[in-house]
């Protein structure tokens, strides 16, 4: 299992929400002030393979301007620590550029460096023609595919869903884009419990289990469980991936950026 798969799914638990609140704002309105998160926020996670620390992941948001448009940029970067880098260096960057009004993606980019392997591809979205173009820069390949009205890549989707309340003991299904196809994603939530974080103490969080049948997110064998805080931030506090070899542990280490709540004081 690649560290990239862990990094991209760090926000998956931000998805078990009230699916009724799915309306799209008008395209000519200004970017909404209530996105469900504060732009400029950075979430930092520690990654462990069993009891061994293997790296860190940082997920951040910010504004950019392109072609006279103000767009939202979401980035997840996973890097191996010194110990792992000596035998298997990892430096993975996954980025979504998003229209903040419709919260639909403009483009989605993966630039992954894992040992001797390289992955660099980009998907551009055109909702005027309801088509997308996927391109691999490493293999010089291109493919087009059709979009649905609410098509979103996973990184865009998980931040879009942060605006909706978390529901306990629920099961919801969604459609997300991976590579050049749309796939079904199921998220089942359970009861809330307290997660102990070194920086923040006990944080009430809802346990969830996401399942999907596509490469790049989950191990083929084993299960993944995630915990998301029940407060208005709805941040991932902990994740555990069960594999035949060892369990992977992901834990929130810090939150930085704007705000005046417990996370950034």
PDB file of C-alpha atoms in Angstrom:
ATOM      1  CA  UNK A   1       0.000   0.000   0.000  1.00  0.00           C
ATOM      2  CA  UNK A   2       1.389   3.419  -0.959  1.00  0.00           C
ATOM      3  CA  UNK A   3       1.562   6.315   1.457  1.00  0.00           C
ATOM      4  CA  UNK A   4      -0.234   8.297  -1.239  1.00  0.00           C
ATOM      5  CA  UNK A   5      -3.357   6.227  -0.736  1.00  0.00           C
ATOM      6  CA  UNK A   6      -3.283   7.133   2.941  1.00  0.00           C
ATOM      7  CA  UNK A   7      -2.744  10.812   2.250  1.00  0.00           C
ATOM      8  CA  UNK A   8      -5.613  11.209  -0.169  1.00  0.00           C
ATOM      9  CA  UNK A   9      -8.099   9.494   2.118  1.00  0.00           C
ATOM     10  CA  UNK A  10      -7.234  11.576   5.173  1.00  0.00           C
ATOM     11  CA  UNK A  11     -10.376  13.594   4.703  1.00  0.00           C
ATOM     12  CA  UNK A  12     -12.737  10.816   3.692  1.00  0.00           C
ATOM     13  CA  UNK A  13     -14.528  10.865   6.997  1.00  0.00           C
ATOM     14  CA  UNK A  14     -15.675  14.384   6.255  1.00  0.00           C
ATOM     15  CA  UNK A  15     -18.382  12.752   4.178  1.00  0.00           C
ATOM     16  CA  UNK A  16     -21.004  11.018   6.313  1.00  0.00           C
ATOM     17  CA  UNK A  17     -23.331  13.966   6.357  1.00  0.00           C
ATOM     18  CA  UNK A  18     -26.851  15.057   5.615  1.00  0.00           C
ATOM     19  CA  UNK A  19     -27.087  14.279   1.890  1.00  0.00           C
ATOM     20  CA  UNK A  20     -30.200  16.452   1.490  1.00  0.00           C
ATOM     21  CA  UNK A  21     -28.162  19.680   1.455  1.00  0.00           C
ATOM     22  CA  UNK A  22     -26.875  19.287  -2.104  1.00  0.00           C
ATOM     23  CA  UNK A  23     -27.981  22.483  -3.903  1.00  0.00           C
ATOM     24  CA  UNK A  24     -25.571  24.259  -6.260  1.00  0.00           C
ATOM     25  CA  UNK A  25     -25.134  28.058  -5.919  1.00  0.00           C
ATOM     26  CA  UNK A  26     -25.430  30.244  -9.011  1.00  0.00           C
ATOM     27  CA  UNK A  27     -22.263  30.492 -11.081  1.00  0.00           C
ATOM     28  CA  UNK A  28     -22.224  34.310 -11.140  1.00  0.00           C
ATOM     29  CA  UNK A  29     -22.412  34.783  -7.375  1.00  0.00           C
ATOM     30  CA  UNK A  30     -19.282  35.624  -5.339  1.00  0.00           C
ATOM     31  CA  UNK A  31     -17.445  32.821  -3.477  1.00  0.00           C
ATOM     32  CA  UNK A  32     -19.422  31.836  -0.367  1.00  0.00           C
ATOM     33  CA  UNK A  33     -18.128  32.923   3.023  1.00  0.00           C
ATOM     34  CA  UNK A  34     -19.279  29.701   4.696  1.00  0.00           C
ATOM     35  CA  UNK A  35     -17.446  26.858   2.998  1.00  0.00           C
ATOM     36  CA  UNK A  36     -17.519  24.590   6.052  1.00  0.00           C
ATOM     37  CA  UNK A  37     -13.826  25.270   6.689  1.00  0.00           C
ATOM     38  CA  UNK A  38     -11.520  28.274   6.921  1.00  0.00           C
ATOM     39  CA  UNK A  39      -9.383  28.932   3.846  1.00  0.00           C
ATOM     40  CA  UNK A  40      -5.750  29.049   4.948  1.00  0.00           C
ATOM     41  CA  UNK A  41      -6.177  26.070   7.281  1.00  0.00           C
ATOM     42  CA  UNK A  42      -3.417  23.448   7.415  1.00  0.00           C
ATOM     43  CA  UNK A  43      -3.934  20.013   8.971  1.00  0.00           C
ATOM     44  CA  UNK A  44      -0.809  18.059   9.951  1.00  0.00           C
ATOM     45  CA  UNK A  45      -0.877  14.284  10.472  1.00  0.00           C
ATOM     46  CA  UNK A  46       1.685  11.785  11.678  1.00  0.00           C
ATOM     47  CA  UNK A  47       1.870   8.403   9.894  1.00  0.00           C
ATOM     48  CA  UNK A  48       2.926   5.138  11.530  1.00  0.00           C
ATOM     49  CA  UNK A  49       3.404   1.652  10.112  1.00  0.00           C
ATOM     50  CA  UNK A  50       2.678  -0.496  13.140  1.00  0.00           C
ATOM     51  CA  UNK A  51       4.594   1.272  15.901  1.00  0.00           C
ATOM     52  CA  UNK A  52       7.182   2.769  13.537  1.00  0.00           C
ATOM     53  CA  UNK A  53       6.889   6.401  12.479  1.00  0.00           C
ATOM     54  CA  UNK A  54       7.210   6.612   8.680  1.00  0.00           C
ATOM     55  CA  UNK A  55       6.243  10.143   7.704  1.00  0.00           C
ATOM     56  CA  UNK A  56       3.934  13.109   7.832  1.00  0.00           C
ATOM     57  CA  UNK A  57       1.072  14.469   5.758  1.00  0.00           C
ATOM     58  CA  UNK A  58      -0.053  18.100   5.494  1.00  0.00           C
ATOM     59  CA  UNK A  59      -3.401  19.065   3.950  1.00  0.00           C
ATOM     60  CA  UNK A  60      -3.848  22.782   3.246  1.00  0.00           C
ATOM     61  CA  UNK A  61      -6.142  25.264   1.487  1.00  0.00           C
ATOM     62  CA  UNK A  62      -5.561  28.692  -0.059  1.00  0.00           C
ATOM     63  CA  UNK A  63      -6.796  31.149  -2.684  1.00  0.00           C
ATOM     64  CA  UNK A  64      -5.167  31.552  -6.111  1.00  0.00           C
ATOM     65  CA  UNK A  65      -6.003  33.644  -9.176  1.00  0.00           C
ATOM     66  CA  UNK A  66      -6.057  32.256 -12.707  1.00  0.00           C
ATOM     67  CA  UNK A  67      -7.465  33.958 -15.792  1.00  0.00           C
ATOM     68  CA  UNK A  68      -9.083  36.644 -13.678  1.00  0.00           C
ATOM     69  CA  UNK A  69     -10.846  34.080 -11.503  1.00  0.00           C
ATOM     70  CA  UNK A  70     -10.433  33.576  -7.778  1.00  0.00           C
ATOM     71  CA  UNK A  71     -10.097  29.834  -7.249  1.00  0.00           C
ATOM     72  CA  UNK A  72      -9.631  27.567  -4.245  1.00  0.00           C
ATOM     73  CA  UNK A  73      -6.527  25.390  -4.077  1.00  0.00           C
ATOM     74  CA  UNK A  74      -6.507  22.244  -1.918  1.00  0.00           C
ATOM     75  CA  UNK A  75      -3.255  20.340  -1.500  1.00  0.00           C
ATOM     76  CA  UNK A  76      -2.321  17.125   0.307  1.00  0.00           C
ATOM     77  CA  UNK A  77       1.405  16.431   0.617  1.00  0.00           C
ATOM     78  CA  UNK A  78       2.868  13.256   2.120  1.00  0.00           C
ATOM     79  CA  UNK A  79       6.580  12.900   2.836  1.00  0.00           C
ATOM     80  CA  UNK A  80       8.523  10.036   4.350  1.00  0.00           C
ATOM     81  CA  UNK A  81      10.711  10.736   7.358  1.00  0.00           C
ATOM     82  CA  UNK A  82      14.488  10.357   7.424  1.00  0.00           C
ATOM     83  CA  UNK A  83      14.397   6.700   8.466  1.00  0.00           C
ATOM     84  CA  UNK A  84      12.056   5.585   5.671  1.00  0.00           C
ATOM     85  CA  UNK A  85      13.617   7.912   3.090  1.00  0.00           C
ATOM     86  CA  UNK A  86      16.920   6.086   3.422  1.00  0.00           C
ATOM     87  CA  UNK A  87      15.329   2.953   1.922  1.00  0.00           C
ATOM     88  CA  UNK A  88      12.128   4.176   0.252  1.00  0.00           C
ATOM     89  CA  UNK A  89      11.777   7.949  -0.153  1.00  0.00           C
ATOM     90  CA  UNK A  90       8.240   9.272  -0.623  1.00  0.00           C
ATOM     91  CA  UNK A  91       7.196  12.768  -1.695  1.00  0.00           C
ATOM     92  CA  UNK A  92       3.588  12.780  -2.926  1.00  0.00           C
ATOM     93  CA  UNK A  93       1.559  15.854  -3.839  1.00  0.00           C
ATOM     94  CA  UNK A  94      -2.137  15.733  -4.707  1.00  0.00           C
ATOM     95  CA  UNK A  95      -3.809  19.015  -5.680  1.00  0.00           C
ATOM     96  CA  UNK A  96      -7.315  20.175  -6.583  1.00  0.00           C
ATOM     97  CA  UNK A  97      -8.115  23.611  -8.025  1.00  0.00           C
ATOM     98  CA  UNK A  98     -11.788  24.370  -7.410  1.00  0.00           C
ATOM     99  CA  UNK A  99     -14.453  26.877  -8.412  1.00  0.00           C
ATOM    100  CA  UNK A 100     -15.490  27.963  -4.903  1.00  0.00           C
ATOM    101  CA  UNK A 101     -18.998  29.005  -6.009  1.00  0.00           C
ATOM    102  CA  UNK A 102     -20.146  25.695  -7.504  1.00  0.00           C
ATOM    103  CA  UNK A 103     -17.433  23.776  -5.614  1.00  0.00           C
ATOM    104  CA  UNK A 104     -16.737  21.767  -8.724  1.00  0.00           C
ATOM    105  CA  UNK A 105     -13.161  21.029  -9.799  1.00  0.00           C
ATOM    106  CA  UNK A 106     -11.286  22.939 -12.476  1.00  0.00           C
ATOM    107  CA  UNK A 107      -8.389  20.476 -12.453  1.00  0.00           C
ATOM    108  CA  UNK A 108      -6.977  17.677 -10.334  1.00  0.00           C
ATOM    109  CA  UNK A 109      -3.261  16.846 -10.311  1.00  0.00           C
ATOM    110  CA  UNK A 110      -1.186  14.008  -8.851  1.00  0.00           C
ATOM    111  CA  UNK A 111       2.602  14.216  -8.662  1.00  0.00           C
ATOM    112  CA  UNK A 112       3.861  11.169  -6.791  1.00  0.00           C
ATOM    113  CA  UNK A 113       7.461  10.183  -6.099  1.00  0.00           C
ATOM    114  CA  UNK A 114       7.766   6.826  -4.354  1.00  0.00           C
ATOM    115  CA  UNK A 115      11.101   5.073  -4.381  1.00  0.00           C
ATOM    116  CA  UNK A 116      11.996   4.736  -8.056  1.00  0.00           C
ATOM    117  CA  UNK A 117       8.386   5.070  -9.188  1.00  0.00           C
ATOM    118  CA  UNK A 118       6.915   8.278 -10.594  1.00  0.00           C
ATOM    119  CA  UNK A 119       3.296   9.208 -11.250  1.00  0.00           C
ATOM    120  CA  UNK A 120       2.351  12.578 -12.708  1.00  0.00           C
ATOM    121  CA  UNK A 121      -1.080  13.073 -14.221  1.00  0.00           C
ATOM    122  CA  UNK A 122      -3.721  15.784 -14.461  1.00  0.00           C
ATOM    123  CA  UNK A 123      -7.458  15.863 -15.085  1.00  0.00           C
ATOM    124  CA  UNK A 124      -9.081  19.042 -16.403  1.00  0.00           C
ATOM    125  CA  UNK A 125     -12.856  19.526 -16.126  1.00  0.00           C
ATOM    126  CA  UNK A 126     -15.175  21.292 -18.567  1.00  0.00           C
ATOM    127  CA  UNK A 127     -18.722  21.453 -17.207  1.00  0.00           C
ATOM    128  CA  UNK A 128     -19.828  23.437 -20.235  1.00  0.00           C
ATOM    129  CA  UNK A 129     -19.399  20.367 -22.423  1.00  0.00           C
ATOM    130  CA  UNK A 130     -19.720  17.909 -19.492  1.00  0.00           C
ATOM    131  CA  UNK A 131     -16.404  16.306 -20.392  1.00  0.00           C
ATOM    132  CA  UNK A 132     -13.042  15.845 -18.717  1.00  0.00           C
ATOM    133  CA  UNK A 133      -9.565  15.236 -20.081  1.00  0.00           C
ATOM    134  CA  UNK A 134      -7.078  12.989 -18.261  1.00  0.00           C
ATOM    135  CA  UNK A 135      -3.398  13.190 -19.189  1.00  0.00           C
ATOM    136  CA  UNK A 136      -0.353  11.278 -17.968  1.00  0.00           C
ATOM    137  CA  UNK A 137       2.824  13.341 -18.230  1.00  0.00           C
ATOM    138  CA  UNK A 138       5.024  10.312 -17.535  1.00  0.00           C
ATOM    139  CA  UNK A 139       3.550   7.950 -20.146  1.00  0.00           C
ATOM    140  CA  UNK A 140       2.355  10.691 -22.530  1.00  0.00           C
ATOM    141  CA  UNK A 141      -1.187   9.324 -22.666  1.00  0.00           C
ATOM    142  CA  UNK A 142      -4.554  11.100 -22.811  1.00  0.00           C
ATOM    143  CA  UNK A 143      -8.136   9.984 -22.328  1.00  0.00           C
ATOM    144  CA  UNK A 144     -11.444  11.812 -22.281  1.00  0.00           C
ATOM    145  CA  UNK A 145     -14.531  10.855 -20.316  1.00  0.00           C
ATOM    146  CA  UNK A 146     -18.017  12.154 -19.564  1.00  0.00           C
ATOM    147  CA  UNK A 147     -18.981  14.060 -16.434  1.00  0.00           C
ATOM    148  CA  UNK A 148     -22.134  14.169 -14.356  1.00  0.00           C
ATOM    149  CA  UNK A 149     -23.502  17.454 -12.994  1.00  0.00           C
ATOM    150  CA  UNK A 150     -22.025  16.906  -9.527  1.00  0.00           C
ATOM    151  CA  UNK A 151     -18.815  15.100 -10.565  1.00  0.00           C
ATOM    152  CA  UNK A 152     -15.942  15.808  -8.202  1.00  0.00           C
ATOM    153  CA  UNK A 153     -12.543  14.319  -7.584  1.00  0.00           C
ATOM    154  CA  UNK A 154     -12.085  12.921  -4.079  1.00  0.00           C
ATOM    155  CA  UNK A 155     -10.088  15.830  -2.682  1.00  0.00           C
ATOM    156  CA  UNK A 156     -12.673  18.367  -3.884  1.00  0.00           C
ATOM    157  CA  UNK A 157     -15.528  16.179  -2.699  1.00  0.00           C
ATOM    158  CA  UNK A 158     -14.244  15.700   0.813  1.00  0.00           C
ATOM    159  CA  UNK A 159     -13.884  19.443   1.360  1.00  0.00           C
ATOM    160  CA  UNK A 160     -17.266  20.158  -0.224  1.00  0.00           C
ATOM    161  CA  UNK A 161     -18.889  17.812   2.285  1.00  0.00           C
ATOM    162  CA  UNK A 162     -17.324  19.511   5.301  1.00  0.00           C
ATOM    163  CA  UNK A 163     -20.135  22.058   5.271  1.00  0.00           C
ATOM    164  CA  UNK A 164     -22.759  19.442   6.177  1.00  0.00           C
ATOM    165  CA  UNK A 165     -23.497  18.104   9.692  1.00  0.00           C
ATOM    166  CA  UNK A 166     -22.033  14.747  10.646  1.00  0.00           C
ATOM    167  CA  UNK A 167     -24.589  11.963  11.171  1.00  0.00           C
ATOM    168  CA  UNK A 168     -24.192   9.033  13.543  1.00  0.00           C
ATOM    169  CA  UNK A 169     -25.242   5.493  12.627  1.00  0.00           C
ATOM    170  CA  UNK A 170     -25.873   6.239   8.979  1.00  0.00           C
ATOM    171  CA  UNK A 171     -24.873   4.819   5.605  1.00  0.00           C
ATOM    172  CA  UNK A 172     -24.550   7.030   2.542  1.00  0.00           C
ATOM    173  CA  UNK A 173     -23.463   6.477  -1.051  1.00  0.00           C
ATOM    174  CA  UNK A 174     -21.711   8.963  -3.326  1.00  0.00           C
ATOM    175  CA  UNK A 175     -20.089   9.161  -6.761  1.00  0.00           C
ATOM    176  CA  UNK A 176     -16.494  10.343  -7.037  1.00  0.00           C
ATOM    177  CA  UNK A 177     -13.930  10.614  -9.829  1.00  0.00           C
ATOM    178  CA  UNK A 178     -10.720   8.577  -9.837  1.00  0.00           C
ATOM    179  CA  UNK A 179      -8.420   8.480 -12.864  1.00  0.00           C
ATOM    180  CA  UNK A 180     -10.802   8.558 -15.845  1.00  0.00           C
ATOM    181  CA  UNK A 181     -13.965   7.089 -14.341  1.00  0.00           C
ATOM    182  CA  UNK A 182     -16.718   7.766 -11.814  1.00  0.00           C
ATOM    183  CA  UNK A 183     -17.056   5.296  -8.958  1.00  0.00           C
ATOM    184  CA  UNK A 184     -19.445   4.533  -6.117  1.00  0.00           C
ATOM    185  CA  UNK A 185     -18.239   5.352  -2.614  1.00  0.00           C
ATOM    186  CA  UNK A 186     -20.031   4.123   0.512  1.00  0.00           C
ATOM    187  CA  UNK A 187     -19.497   5.658   3.959  1.00  0.00           C
ATOM    188  CA  UNK A 188     -20.947   4.032   7.065  1.00  0.00           C
ATOM    189  CA  UNK A 189     -20.859   5.912  10.363  1.00  0.00           C
ATOM    190  CA  UNK A 190     -21.113   4.528  13.888  1.00  0.00           C
ATOM    191  CA  UNK A 191     -21.454   6.062  17.350  1.00  0.00           C
ATOM    192  CA  UNK A 192     -19.204   8.848  18.620  1.00  0.00           C
ATOM    193  CA  UNK A 193     -16.282   8.153  20.947  1.00  0.00           C
ATOM    194  CA  UNK A 194     -13.338  10.063  22.332  1.00  0.00           C
ATOM    195  CA  UNK A 195      -9.997  10.103  20.515  1.00  0.00           C
ATOM    196  CA  UNK A 196      -6.916  10.953  22.580  1.00  0.00           C
ATOM    197  CA  UNK A 197      -4.612  13.409  20.795  1.00  0.00           C
ATOM    198  CA  UNK A 198      -1.253  14.444  22.196  1.00  0.00           C
ATOM    199  CA  UNK A 199      -1.785  18.106  21.276  1.00  0.00           C
ATOM    200  CA  UNK A 200      -5.495  18.482  22.061  1.00  0.00           C
ATOM    201  CA  UNK A 201      -6.395  15.835  24.621  1.00  0.00           C
ATOM    202  CA  UNK A 202      -9.684  13.952  24.274  1.00  0.00           C
ATOM    203  CA  UNK A 203     -11.719  14.947  21.200  1.00  0.00           C
ATOM    204  CA  UNK A 204     -15.229  13.613  20.605  1.00  0.00           C
ATOM    205  CA  UNK A 205     -15.248  11.980  17.175  1.00  0.00           C
ATOM    206  CA  UNK A 206     -17.544   9.801  15.097  1.00  0.00           C
ATOM    207  CA  UNK A 207     -16.118   6.521  13.854  1.00  0.00           C
ATOM    208  CA  UNK A 208     -16.658   5.722  10.173  1.00  0.00           C
ATOM    209  CA  UNK A 209     -15.797   3.105   7.576  1.00  0.00           C
ATOM    210  CA  UNK A 210     -15.465   4.120   3.903  1.00  0.00           C
ATOM    211  CA  UNK A 211     -15.422   1.495   1.160  1.00  0.00           C
ATOM    212  CA  UNK A 212     -14.806   1.913  -2.563  1.00  0.00           C
ATOM    213  CA  UNK A 213     -13.804  -0.322  -5.444  1.00  0.00           C
ATOM    214  CA  UNK A 214     -11.047   1.638  -7.131  1.00  0.00           C
ATOM    215  CA  UNK A 215      -7.277   1.914  -6.985  1.00  0.00           C
ATOM    216  CA  UNK A 216      -5.519   4.711  -5.149  1.00  0.00           C
ATOM    217  CA  UNK A 217      -7.498   4.939  -1.913  1.00  0.00           C
ATOM    218  CA  UNK A 218      -7.853   1.700  -0.035  1.00  0.00           C
ATOM    219  CA  UNK A 219      -5.969  -1.518   0.378  1.00  0.00           C
ATOM    220  CA  UNK A 220      -7.452  -4.430  -1.523  1.00  0.00           C
ATOM    221  CA  UNK A 221      -7.388  -6.582   1.608  1.00  0.00           C
ATOM    222  CA  UNK A 222      -8.238  -5.239   5.015  1.00  0.00           C
ATOM    223  CA  UNK A 223     -10.426  -2.451   6.329  1.00  0.00           C
ATOM    224  CA  UNK A 224     -10.113   1.245   7.064  1.00  0.00           C
ATOM    225  CA  UNK A 225     -11.662   3.084  10.005  1.00  0.00           C
ATOM    226  CA  UNK A 226     -11.658   6.831  10.463  1.00  0.00           C
ATOM    227  CA  UNK A 227     -12.732   9.262  13.159  1.00  0.00           C
ATOM    228  CA  UNK A 228     -13.970  12.822  12.518  1.00  0.00           C
ATOM    229  CA  UNK A 229     -14.523  15.470  15.181  1.00  0.00           C
ATOM    230  CA  UNK A 230     -18.124  16.343  16.035  1.00  0.00           C
ATOM    231  CA  UNK A 231     -17.472  20.101  16.237  1.00  0.00           C
ATOM    232  CA  UNK A 232     -17.960  22.605  13.420  1.00  0.00           C
ATOM    233  CA  UNK A 233     -14.471  21.994  11.996  1.00  0.00           C
ATOM    234  CA  UNK A 234     -15.237  18.323  11.331  1.00  0.00           C
ATOM    235  CA  UNK A 235     -11.572  17.398  11.023  1.00  0.00           C
ATOM    236  CA  UNK A 236     -10.141  13.916  10.775  1.00  0.00           C
ATOM    237  CA  UNK A 237      -8.663  13.113  14.188  1.00  0.00           C
ATOM    238  CA  UNK A 238      -7.510   9.531  13.630  1.00  0.00           C
ATOM    239  CA  UNK A 239      -7.456   6.775  11.007  1.00  0.00           C
ATOM    240  CA  UNK A 240      -6.494   3.117  11.103  1.00  0.00           C
ATOM    241  CA  UNK A 241      -5.896   0.827   8.136  1.00  0.00           C
ATOM    242  CA  UNK A 242      -5.858  -2.899   8.771  1.00  0.00           C
ATOM    243  CA  UNK A 243      -3.634  -4.889   6.376  1.00  0.00           C
ATOM    244  CA  UNK A 244      -2.323  -8.478   6.387  1.00  0.00           C
ATOM    245  CA  UNK A 245       1.161  -7.163   7.199  1.00  0.00           C
ATOM    246  CA  UNK A 246       0.768  -4.336   9.706  1.00  0.00           C
ATOM    247  CA  UNK A 247      -1.702  -1.701  10.744  1.00  0.00           C
ATOM    248  CA  UNK A 248      -1.245   1.866   9.543  1.00  0.00           C
ATOM    249  CA  UNK A 249      -2.041   4.612  12.063  1.00  0.00           C
ATOM    250  CA  UNK A 250      -2.761   8.230  11.165  1.00  0.00           C
ATOM    251  CA  UNK A 251      -3.220  10.831  13.876  1.00  0.00           C
ATOM    252  CA  UNK A 252      -3.819  14.553  13.879  1.00  0.00           C
ATOM    253  CA  UNK A 253      -0.797  16.420  15.237  1.00  0.00           C
ATOM    254  CA  UNK A 254      -1.781  20.029  14.675  1.00  0.00           C
ATOM    255  CA  UNK A 255      -4.062  22.594  13.061  1.00  0.00           C
ATOM    256  CA  UNK A 256      -2.816  26.009  11.955  1.00  0.00           C
ATOM    257  CA  UNK A 257      -4.300  28.968  10.143  1.00  0.00           C
ATOM    258  CA  UNK A 258      -7.213  31.327  10.806  1.00  0.00           C
ATOM    259  CA  UNK A 259      -9.794  30.909  13.542  1.00  0.00           C
ATOM    260  CA  UNK A 260     -10.119  31.259  17.300  1.00  0.00           C
ATOM    261  CA  UNK A 261     -11.387  27.825  18.360  1.00  0.00           C
ATOM    262  CA  UNK A 262      -9.607  25.136  20.369  1.00  0.00           C
ATOM    263  CA  UNK A 263      -7.718  23.902  17.319  1.00  0.00           C
ATOM    264  CA  UNK A 264      -5.623  27.017  16.721  1.00  0.00           C
ATOM    265  CA  UNK A 265      -5.432  28.746  20.110  1.00  0.00           C
TER     266      UNK A 265
END
